[in-house]
């Protein structure tokens, strides 16, 4: 079975807006609706779970009711951090087979497409963990605490990570179980949890998409609408 967790727990604080960015609109629908619809449309996806901040669960449920998505199995409350929300989604699905595939996606990437989802699912036939990435177009440097350049990594060996990231449910649940036992644990993405907790698990990187960008400011919305309409 192919499971999807869409993380929509942000509250928009860093964007300086009064509503979470997943409720902003472009092309006639909210960012959250665009993200969910992409997975709803994919023929291989079986269940979709939405992870939401507790203050906005009713809004999410209203969106689900309005769209009547048959694959959406529920809305749950996330945690204070992204990895807490991922852990909550994994716990929700733990009754499923450990061999099931789970994709974890940021709701703030509403231009995820069918081909990208397929690439992640197909890669999970061979690997237990799959990341998504694109090669950076700019030179990236390492700096010290004085803002002085100390290294210039080979750009050919770097990627910018995106979502959805994919896992075998049994593997990612084991990694999160180990992680949550550490008082000082922190991670910015789910593959990072695998890398820290289960270093022997190989993480494959499949090709991302330049348009699968994360919404960071309201000014991104016209760009998203442009790409959406061209698609």
GROMACS .gro file of N, CA, C and O in nm, residues 131-222:
model
  368
  131UNK      N    1   1.533   1.014  -0.126
  131UNK     CA    2   1.528   1.160  -0.121
  131UNK      C    3   1.500   1.213  -0.262
  131UNK      O    4   1.509   1.138  -0.361
  132UNK      N    5   1.467   1.339  -0.271
  132UNK     CA    6   1.440   1.405  -0.398
  132UNK      C    7   1.528   1.528  -0.403
  132UNK      O    8   1.537   1.603  -0.306
  133UNK      N    9   1.595   1.551  -0.515
  133UNK     CA   10   1.682   1.667  -0.519
  133UNK      C   11   1.710   1.718  -0.659
  133UNK      O   12   1.695   1.647  -0.758
  134UNK      N   13   1.751   1.843  -0.663
  134UNK     CA   14   1.796   1.906  -0.787
  134UNK      C   15   1.936   1.960  -0.763
  134UNK      O   16   1.973   1.995  -0.650
  135UNK      N   17   2.013   1.969  -0.869
  135UNK     CA   18   2.148   2.022  -0.855
  135UNK      C   19   2.142   2.174  -0.840
  135UNK      O   20   2.067   2.240  -0.911
  136UNK      N   21   2.220   2.230  -0.747
  136UNK     CA   22   2.217   2.375  -0.727
  136UNK      C   23   2.269   2.448  -0.850
  136UNK      O   24   2.364   2.404  -0.915
  137UNK      N   25   2.208   2.561  -0.880
  137UNK     CA   26   2.250   2.640  -0.996
  137UNK      C   27   2.355   2.743  -0.959
  137UNK      O   28   2.419   2.801  -1.047
  138UNK      N   29   2.371   2.769  -0.829
  138UNK     CA   30   2.468   2.867  -0.782
  138UNK      C   31   2.582   2.800  -0.708
  138UNK      O   32   2.567   2.690  -0.654
  139UNK      N   33   2.695   2.868  -0.701
  139UNK     CA   34   2.806   2.819  -0.621
  139UNK      C   35   2.769   2.827  -0.473
  139UNK      O   36   2.710   2.925  -0.427
  140UNK      N   37   2.801   2.722  -0.399
  140UNK     CA   38   2.771   2.717  -0.256
  140UNK      C   39   2.903   2.710  -0.180
  140UNK      O   40   2.992   2.632  -0.215
  141UNK      N   41   2.915   2.793  -0.078
  141UNK     CA   42   3.039   2.796   0.001
  141UNK      C   43   3.009   2.769   0.147
  141UNK      O   44   2.897   2.792   0.195
  142UNK      N   45   3.108   2.718   0.216
  142UNK     CA   46   3.099   2.703   0.361
  142UNK      C   47   3.166   2.822   0.427
  142UNK      O   48   3.266   2.875   0.378
  143UNK      N   49   3.107   2.868   0.539
  143UNK     CA   50   3.162   2.984   0.609
  143UNK      C   51   3.181   2.952   0.757
  143UNK      O   52   3.122   2.857   0.809
  144UNK      N   53   3.262   3.034   0.824
  144UNK     CA   54   3.278   3.020   0.969
  144UNK      C   55   3.189   3.122   1.039
  144UNK      O   56   3.109   3.192   0.976
  145UNK      N   57   3.205   3.132   1.172
  145UNK     CA   58   3.117   3.223   1.248
  145UNK      C   59   3.150   3.370   1.226
  145UNK      O   60   3.081   3.459   1.276
  146UNK      N   61   3.254   3.398   1.148
  146UNK     CA   62   3.288   3.536   1.112
  146UNK      C   63   3.247   3.569   0.969
  146UNK      O   64   3.286   3.672   0.914
  147UNK      N   65   3.168   3.482   0.910
  147UNK     CA   66   3.122   3.498   0.771
  147UNK      C   67   3.238   3.497   0.672
  147UNK      O   68   3.232   3.560   0.566
  148UNK      N   69   3.342   3.422   0.705
  148UNK     CA   70   3.455   3.406   0.615
  148UNK      C   71   3.445   3.270   0.545
  148UNK      O   72   3.412   3.169   0.607
  149UNK      N   73   3.472   3.268   0.415
  149UNK     CA   74   3.465   3.143   0.340
  149UNK      C   75   3.576   3.049   0.384
  149UNK      O   76   3.693   3.086   0.389
  150UNK      N   77   3.536   2.926   0.417
  150UNK     CA   78   3.635   2.826   0.457
  150UNK      C   79   3.636   2.705   0.364
  150UNK      O   80   3.728   2.623   0.370
  151UNK      N   81   3.535   2.693   0.277
  151UNK     CA   82   3.534   2.582   0.183
  151UNK      C   83   3.442   2.614   0.067
  151UNK      O   84   3.349   2.693   0.079
  152UNK      N   85   3.471   2.551  -0.048
  152UNK     CA   86   3.386   2.562  -0.166
  152UNK      C   87   3.362   2.420  -0.218
  152UNK      O   88   3.441   2.367  -0.295
  153UNK      N   89   3.254   2.357  -0.171
  153UNK     CA   90   3.227   2.219  -0.213
  153UNK      C   91   3.206   2.208  -0.363
  153UNK      O   92   3.162   2.304  -0.429
  154UNK      N   93   3.236   2.091  -0.414
  154UNK     CA   94   3.213   2.062  -0.556
  154UNK      C   95   3.062   2.058  -0.581
  154UNK      O   96   2.992   1.972  -0.530
  155UNK      N   97   3.014   2.152  -0.660
  155UNK     CA   98   2.870   2.165  -0.683
  155UNK      C   99   2.812   2.040  -0.748
  155UNK      O  100   2.695   2.007  -0.729
  156UNK      N  101   2.893   1.967  -0.822
  156UNK     CA  102   2.846   1.846  -0.889
  156UNK      C  103   2.809   1.737  -0.789
  156UNK      O  104   2.738   1.642  -0.823
  157UNK      N  105   2.858   1.750  -0.665
  157UNK     CA  106   2.831   1.649  -0.564
  157UNK      C  107   2.730   1.697  -0.459
  157UNK      O  108   2.716   1.638  -0.352
  158UNK      N  109   2.661   1.806  -0.489
  158UNK     CA  110   2.562   1.861  -0.398
  158UNK      C  111   2.423   1.856  -0.461
  158UNK      O  112   2.409   1.862  -0.584
  159UNK      N  113   2.320   1.848  -0.378
  159UNK     CA  114   2.183   1.861  -0.425
  159UNK      C  115   2.104   1.949  -0.329
  159UNK      O  116   2.138   1.961  -0.211
  160UNK      N  117   2.001   2.013  -0.382
  160UNK     CA  118   1.902   2.082  -0.300
  160UNK      C  119   1.786   1.986  -0.279
  160UNK      O  120   1.725   1.940  -0.375
  161UNK      N  121   1.758   1.955  -0.154
  161UNK     CA  122   1.655   1.856  -0.124
  161UNK      C  123   1.515   1.914  -0.138
  161UNK      O  124   1.490   2.030  -0.107
  162UNK      N  125   1.424   1.829  -0.185
  162UNK     CA  126   1.283   1.863  -0.196
  162UNK      C  127   1.202   1.752  -0.127
  162UNK      O  128   1.257   1.664  -0.063
  163UNK      N  129   1.073   1.761  -0.138
  163UNK     CA  130   0.983   1.653  -0.099
  163UNK      C  131   0.889   1.627  -0.216
  163UNK      O  132   0.874   1.714  -0.304
  164UNK      N  133   0.827   1.508  -0.222
  164UNK     CA  134   0.814   1.408  -0.117
  164UNK      C  135   0.939   1.321  -0.102
  164UNK      O  136   1.003   1.287  -0.201
  165UNK      N  137   0.970   1.289   0.022
  165UNK     CA  138   1.070   1.187   0.050
  165UNK      C  139   0.995   1.058   0.083
  165UNK      O  140   0.888   1.061   0.143
  166UNK      N  141   1.053   0.945   0.040
  166UNK     CA  142   0.981   0.819   0.053
  166UNK      C  143   1.057   0.717   0.137
  166UNK      O  144   1.180   0.717   0.140
  167UNK      N  145   0.981   0.629   0.203
  167UNK     CA  146   1.040   0.531   0.293
  167UNK      C  147   0.955   0.405   0.298
  167UNK      O  148   0.834   0.408   0.272
  168UNK      N  149   1.018   0.295   0.335
  168UNK     CA  150   0.943   0.180   0.384
  168UNK      C  151   0.899   0.214   0.526
  168UNK      O  152   0.978   0.261   0.607
  169UNK      N  153   0.772   0.190   0.555
  169UNK     CA  154   0.715   0.232   0.682
  169UNK      C  155   0.791   0.174   0.801
  169UNK      O  156   0.819   0.245   0.899
  170UNK      N  157   0.829   0.048   0.793
  170UNK     CA  158   0.900  -0.014   0.905
  170UNK      C  159   1.035   0.049   0.932
  170UNK      O  160   1.079   0.058   1.048
  171UNK      N  161   1.102   0.094   0.826
  171UNK     CA  162   1.235   0.155   0.842
  171UNK      C  163   1.224   0.294   0.903
  171UNK      O  164   1.294   0.327   0.999
  172UNK      N  165   1.137   0.379   0.849
  172UNK     CA  166   1.128   0.515   0.901
  172UNK      C  167   1.068   0.517   1.041
  172UNK      O  168   1.105   0.600   1.125
  173UNK      N  169   0.979   0.423   1.072
  173UNK     CA  170   0.924   0.419   1.208
  173UNK      C  171   1.031   0.379   1.309
  173UNK      O  172   1.036   0.434   1.421
  174UNK      N  173   1.120   0.288   1.272
  174UNK     CA  174   1.231   0.249   1.360
  174UNK      C  175   1.323   0.368   1.384
  174UNK      O  176   1.367   0.394   1.498
  175UNK      N  177   1.354   0.442   1.277
  175UNK     CA  178   1.443   0.558   1.290
  175UNK      C  179   1.383   0.663   1.382
  175UNK      O  180   1.452   0.720   1.468
  176UNK      N  181   1.254   0.690   1.367
  176UNK     CA  182   1.190   0.791   1.452
  176UNK      C  183   1.176   0.742   1.596
  176UNK      O  184   1.187   0.822   1.690
  177UNK      N  185   1.152   0.615   1.615
  177UNK     CA  186   1.146   0.562   1.751
  177UNK      C  187   1.279   0.585   1.823
  177UNK      O  188   1.282   0.626   1.940
  178UNK      N  189   1.389   0.561   1.754
  178UNK     CA  190   1.522   0.584   1.812
  178UNK      C  191   1.546   0.733   1.835
  178UNK      O  192   1.600   0.774   1.939
  179UNK      N  193   1.505   0.815   1.738
  179UNK     CA  194   1.530   0.959   1.747
  179UNK      C  195   1.456   1.023   1.864
  179UNK      O  196   1.511   1.108   1.935
  180UNK      N  197   1.332   0.982   1.885
  180UNK     CA  198   1.251   1.044   1.990
  180UNK      C  199   1.299   1.008   2.130
  180UNK      O  200   1.252   1.065   2.228
  181UNK      N  201   1.390   0.913   2.141
  181UNK     CA  202   1.447   0.879   2.271
  181UNK      C  203   1.565   0.968   2.307
  181UNK      O  204   1.618   0.959   2.417
  182UNK      N  205   1.607   1.053   2.213
  182UNK     CA  206   1.720   1.143   2.237
  182UNK      C  207   1.669   1.281   2.274
  182UNK      O  208   1.596   1.344   2.197
  183UNK      N  209   1.710   1.330   2.388
  183UNK     CA  210   1.659   1.458   2.438
  183UNK      C  211   1.700   1.576   2.350
  183UNK      O  212   1.627   1.675   2.338
  184UNK      N  213   1.815   1.568   2.288
  184UNK     CA  214   1.866   1.680   2.207
  184UNK      C  215   1.848   1.659   2.058
  184UNK      O  216   1.912   1.726   1.977
  185UNK      N  217   1.758   1.569   2.020
  185UNK     CA  218   1.743   1.538   1.879
  185UNK      C  219   1.680   1.654   1.802
  185UNK      O  220   1.590   1.721   1.850
  186UNK      N  221   1.731   1.676   1.679
  186UNK     CA  222   1.671   1.774   1.588
  186UNK      C  223   1.705   1.732   1.445
  186UNK      O  224   1.812   1.677   1.420
  187UNK      N  225   1.613   1.757   1.354
  187UNK     CA  226   1.637   1.726   1.212
  187UNK      C  227   1.550   1.817   1.128
  187UNK      O  228   1.441   1.857   1.170
  188UNK      N  229   1.598   1.851   1.009
  188UNK     CA  230   1.523   1.940   0.921
  188UNK      C  231   1.446   1.865   0.814
  188UNK      O  232   1.361   1.923   0.748
  189UNK      N  233   1.478   1.736   0.794
  189UNK     CA  234   1.401   1.657   0.699
  189UNK      C  235   1.405   1.511   0.742
  189UNK      O  236   1.482   1.472   0.831
  190UNK      N  237   1.322   1.430   0.680
  190UNK     CA  238   1.304   1.292   0.724
  190UNK      C  239   1.421   1.202   0.684
  190UNK      O  240   1.457   1.111   0.758
  191UNK      N  241   1.480   1.228   0.569
  191UNK     CA  242   1.599   1.150   0.532
  191UNK      C  243   1.713   1.178   0.630
  191UNK      O  244   1.798   1.090   0.653
  192UNK      N  245   1.716   1.296   0.686
  192UNK     CA  246   1.817   1.327   0.787
  192UNK      C  247   1.802   1.241   0.911
  192UNK      O  248   1.901   1.206   0.976
  193UNK      N  249   1.678   1.205   0.944
  193UNK     CA  250   1.654   1.117   1.058
  193UNK      C  251   1.709   0.977   1.028
  193UNK      O  252   1.774   0.915   1.114
  194UNK      N  253   1.684   0.929   0.908
  194UNK     CA  254   1.738   0.799   0.868
  194UNK      C  255   1.891   0.802   0.874
  194UNK      O  256   1.955   0.709   0.926
  195UNK      N  257   1.950   0.906   0.819
  195UNK     CA  258   2.096   0.916   0.814
  195UNK      C  259   2.158   0.916   0.952
  195UNK      O  260   2.264   0.856   0.975
  196UNK      N  261   2.094   0.981   1.048
  196UNK     CA  262   2.147   0.990   1.184
  196UNK      C  263   2.125   0.862   1.263
  196UNK      O  264   2.213   0.814   1.334
  197UNK      N  265   2.005   0.807   1.251
  197UNK     CA  266   1.967   0.694   1.336
  197UNK      C  267   2.002   0.559   1.275
  197UNK      O  268   2.033   0.463   1.347
  198UNK      N  269   1.995   0.548   1.144
  198UNK     CA  270   2.020   0.421   1.075
  198UNK      C  271   2.122   0.443   0.964
  198UNK      O  272   2.091   0.436   0.845
  199UNK      N  273   2.247   0.471   1.000
  199UNK     CA  274   2.347   0.507   0.899
  199UNK      C  275   2.377   0.398   0.798
  199UNK      O  276   2.434   0.426   0.692
  200UNK      N  277   2.340   0.274   0.827
  200UNK     CA  278   2.364   0.165   0.731
  200UNK      C  279   2.259   0.159   0.620
  200UNK      O  280   2.278   0.088   0.520
  201UNK      N  281   2.149   0.231   0.637
  201UNK     CA  282   2.044   0.233   0.535
  201UNK      C  283   2.086   0.327   0.423
  201UNK      O  284   2.113   0.445   0.446
  202UNK      N  285   2.091   0.276   0.302
  202UNK     CA  286   2.127   0.359   0.187
  202UNK      C  287   2.009   0.446   0.147
  202UNK      O  288   1.896   0.398   0.134
  203UNK      N  289   2.036   0.575   0.126
  203UNK     CA  290   1.933   0.670   0.085
  203UNK      C  291   1.958   0.709  -0.060
  203UNK      O  292   2.058   0.773  -0.093
  204UNK      N  293   1.867   0.667  -0.146
  204UNK     CA  294   1.879   0.699  -0.288
  204UNK      C  295   1.823   0.838  -0.315
  204UNK      O  296   1.727   0.881  -0.252
  205UNK      N  297   1.885   0.909  -0.409
  205UNK     CA  298   1.836   1.040  -0.448
  205UNK      C  299   1.781   1.032  -0.591
  205UNK      O  300   1.855   1.002  -0.685
  206UNK      N  301   1.652   1.057  -0.604
  206UNK     CA  302   1.591   1.060  -0.736
  206UNK      C  303   1.576   1.204  -0.781
  206UNK      O  304   1.581   1.298  -0.699
  207UNK      N  305   1.561   1.222  -0.910
  207UNK     CA  306   1.558   1.357  -0.967
  207UNK      C  307   1.434   1.434  -0.923
  207UNK      O  308   1.321   1.385  -0.928
  208UNK      N  309   1.456   1.557  -0.876
  208UNK     CA  310   1.346   1.643  -0.838
  208UNK      C  311   1.295   1.723  -0.958
  208UNK      O  312   1.310   1.682  -1.072
  209UNK      N  313   1.236   1.837  -0.930
  209UNK     CA  314   1.179   1.920  -1.035
  209UNK      C  315   1.203   2.066  -0.998
  209UNK      O  316   1.176   2.108  -0.885
  210UNK      N  317   1.253   2.143  -1.093
  210UNK     CA  318   1.283   2.284  -1.068
  210UNK      C  319   1.160   2.362  -1.021
  210UNK      O  320   1.171   2.457  -0.944
  211UNK      N  321   1.042   2.321  -1.067
  211UNK     CA  322   0.920   2.393  -1.032
  211UNK      C  323   0.864   2.350  -0.897
  211UNK      O  324   0.774   2.415  -0.844
  212UNK      N  325   0.916   2.243  -0.842
  212UNK     CA  326   0.867   2.192  -0.714
  212UNK      C  327   0.929   2.269  -0.598
  212UNK      O  328   0.993   2.213  -0.509
  213UNK      N  329   0.911   2.400  -0.602
  213UNK     CA  330   0.972   2.487  -0.502
  213UNK      C  331   0.880   2.504  -0.381
  213UNK      O  332   0.759   2.484  -0.389
  214UNK      N  333   0.941   2.544  -0.271
  214UNK     CA  334   0.866   2.564  -0.147
  214UNK      C  335   0.821   2.710  -0.137
  214UNK      O  336   0.898   2.803  -0.161
  215UNK      N  337   0.695   2.729  -0.102
  215UNK     CA  338   0.642   2.864  -0.081
  215UNK      C  339   0.712   2.928   0.039
  215UNK      O  340   0.705   2.877   0.150
  216UNK      N  341   0.779   3.039   0.015
  216UNK     CA  342   0.850   3.106   0.124
  216UNK      C  343   0.799   3.248   0.150
  216UNK      O  344   0.806   3.296   0.262
  217UNK      N  345   0.748   3.316   0.047
  217UNK     CA  346   0.690   3.449   0.065
  217UNK      C  347   0.563   3.459  -0.020
  217UNK      O  348   0.549   3.387  -0.120
  218UNK      N  349   0.471   3.549   0.016
  218UNK     CA  350   0.350   3.567  -0.065
  218UNK      C  351   0.382   3.604  -0.210
  218UNK      O  352   0.301   3.577  -0.300
  219UNK      N  353   0.499   3.664  -0.232
  219UNK     CA  354   0.537   3.702  -0.368
  219UNK      C  355   0.562   3.581  -0.458
  219UNK      O  356   0.569   3.594  -0.581
  220UNK      N  357   0.577   3.463  -0.398
  220UNK     CA  358   0.595   3.342  -0.477
  220UNK      C  359   0.467   3.300  -0.549
  220UNK      O  360   0.472   3.227  -0.649
  221UNK      N  361   0.352   3.342  -0.499
  221UNK     CA  362   0.225   3.291  -0.549
  221UNK      C  363   0.201   3.320  -0.698
  221UNK      O  364   0.155   3.231  -0.771
  222UNK      N  365   0.230   3.441  -0.747
  222UNK     CA  366   0.211   3.463  -0.892
  222UNK      C  367   0.300   3.374  -0.977
  222UNK      O  368   0.260   3.331  -1.085
   0.00000   0.00000   0.00000
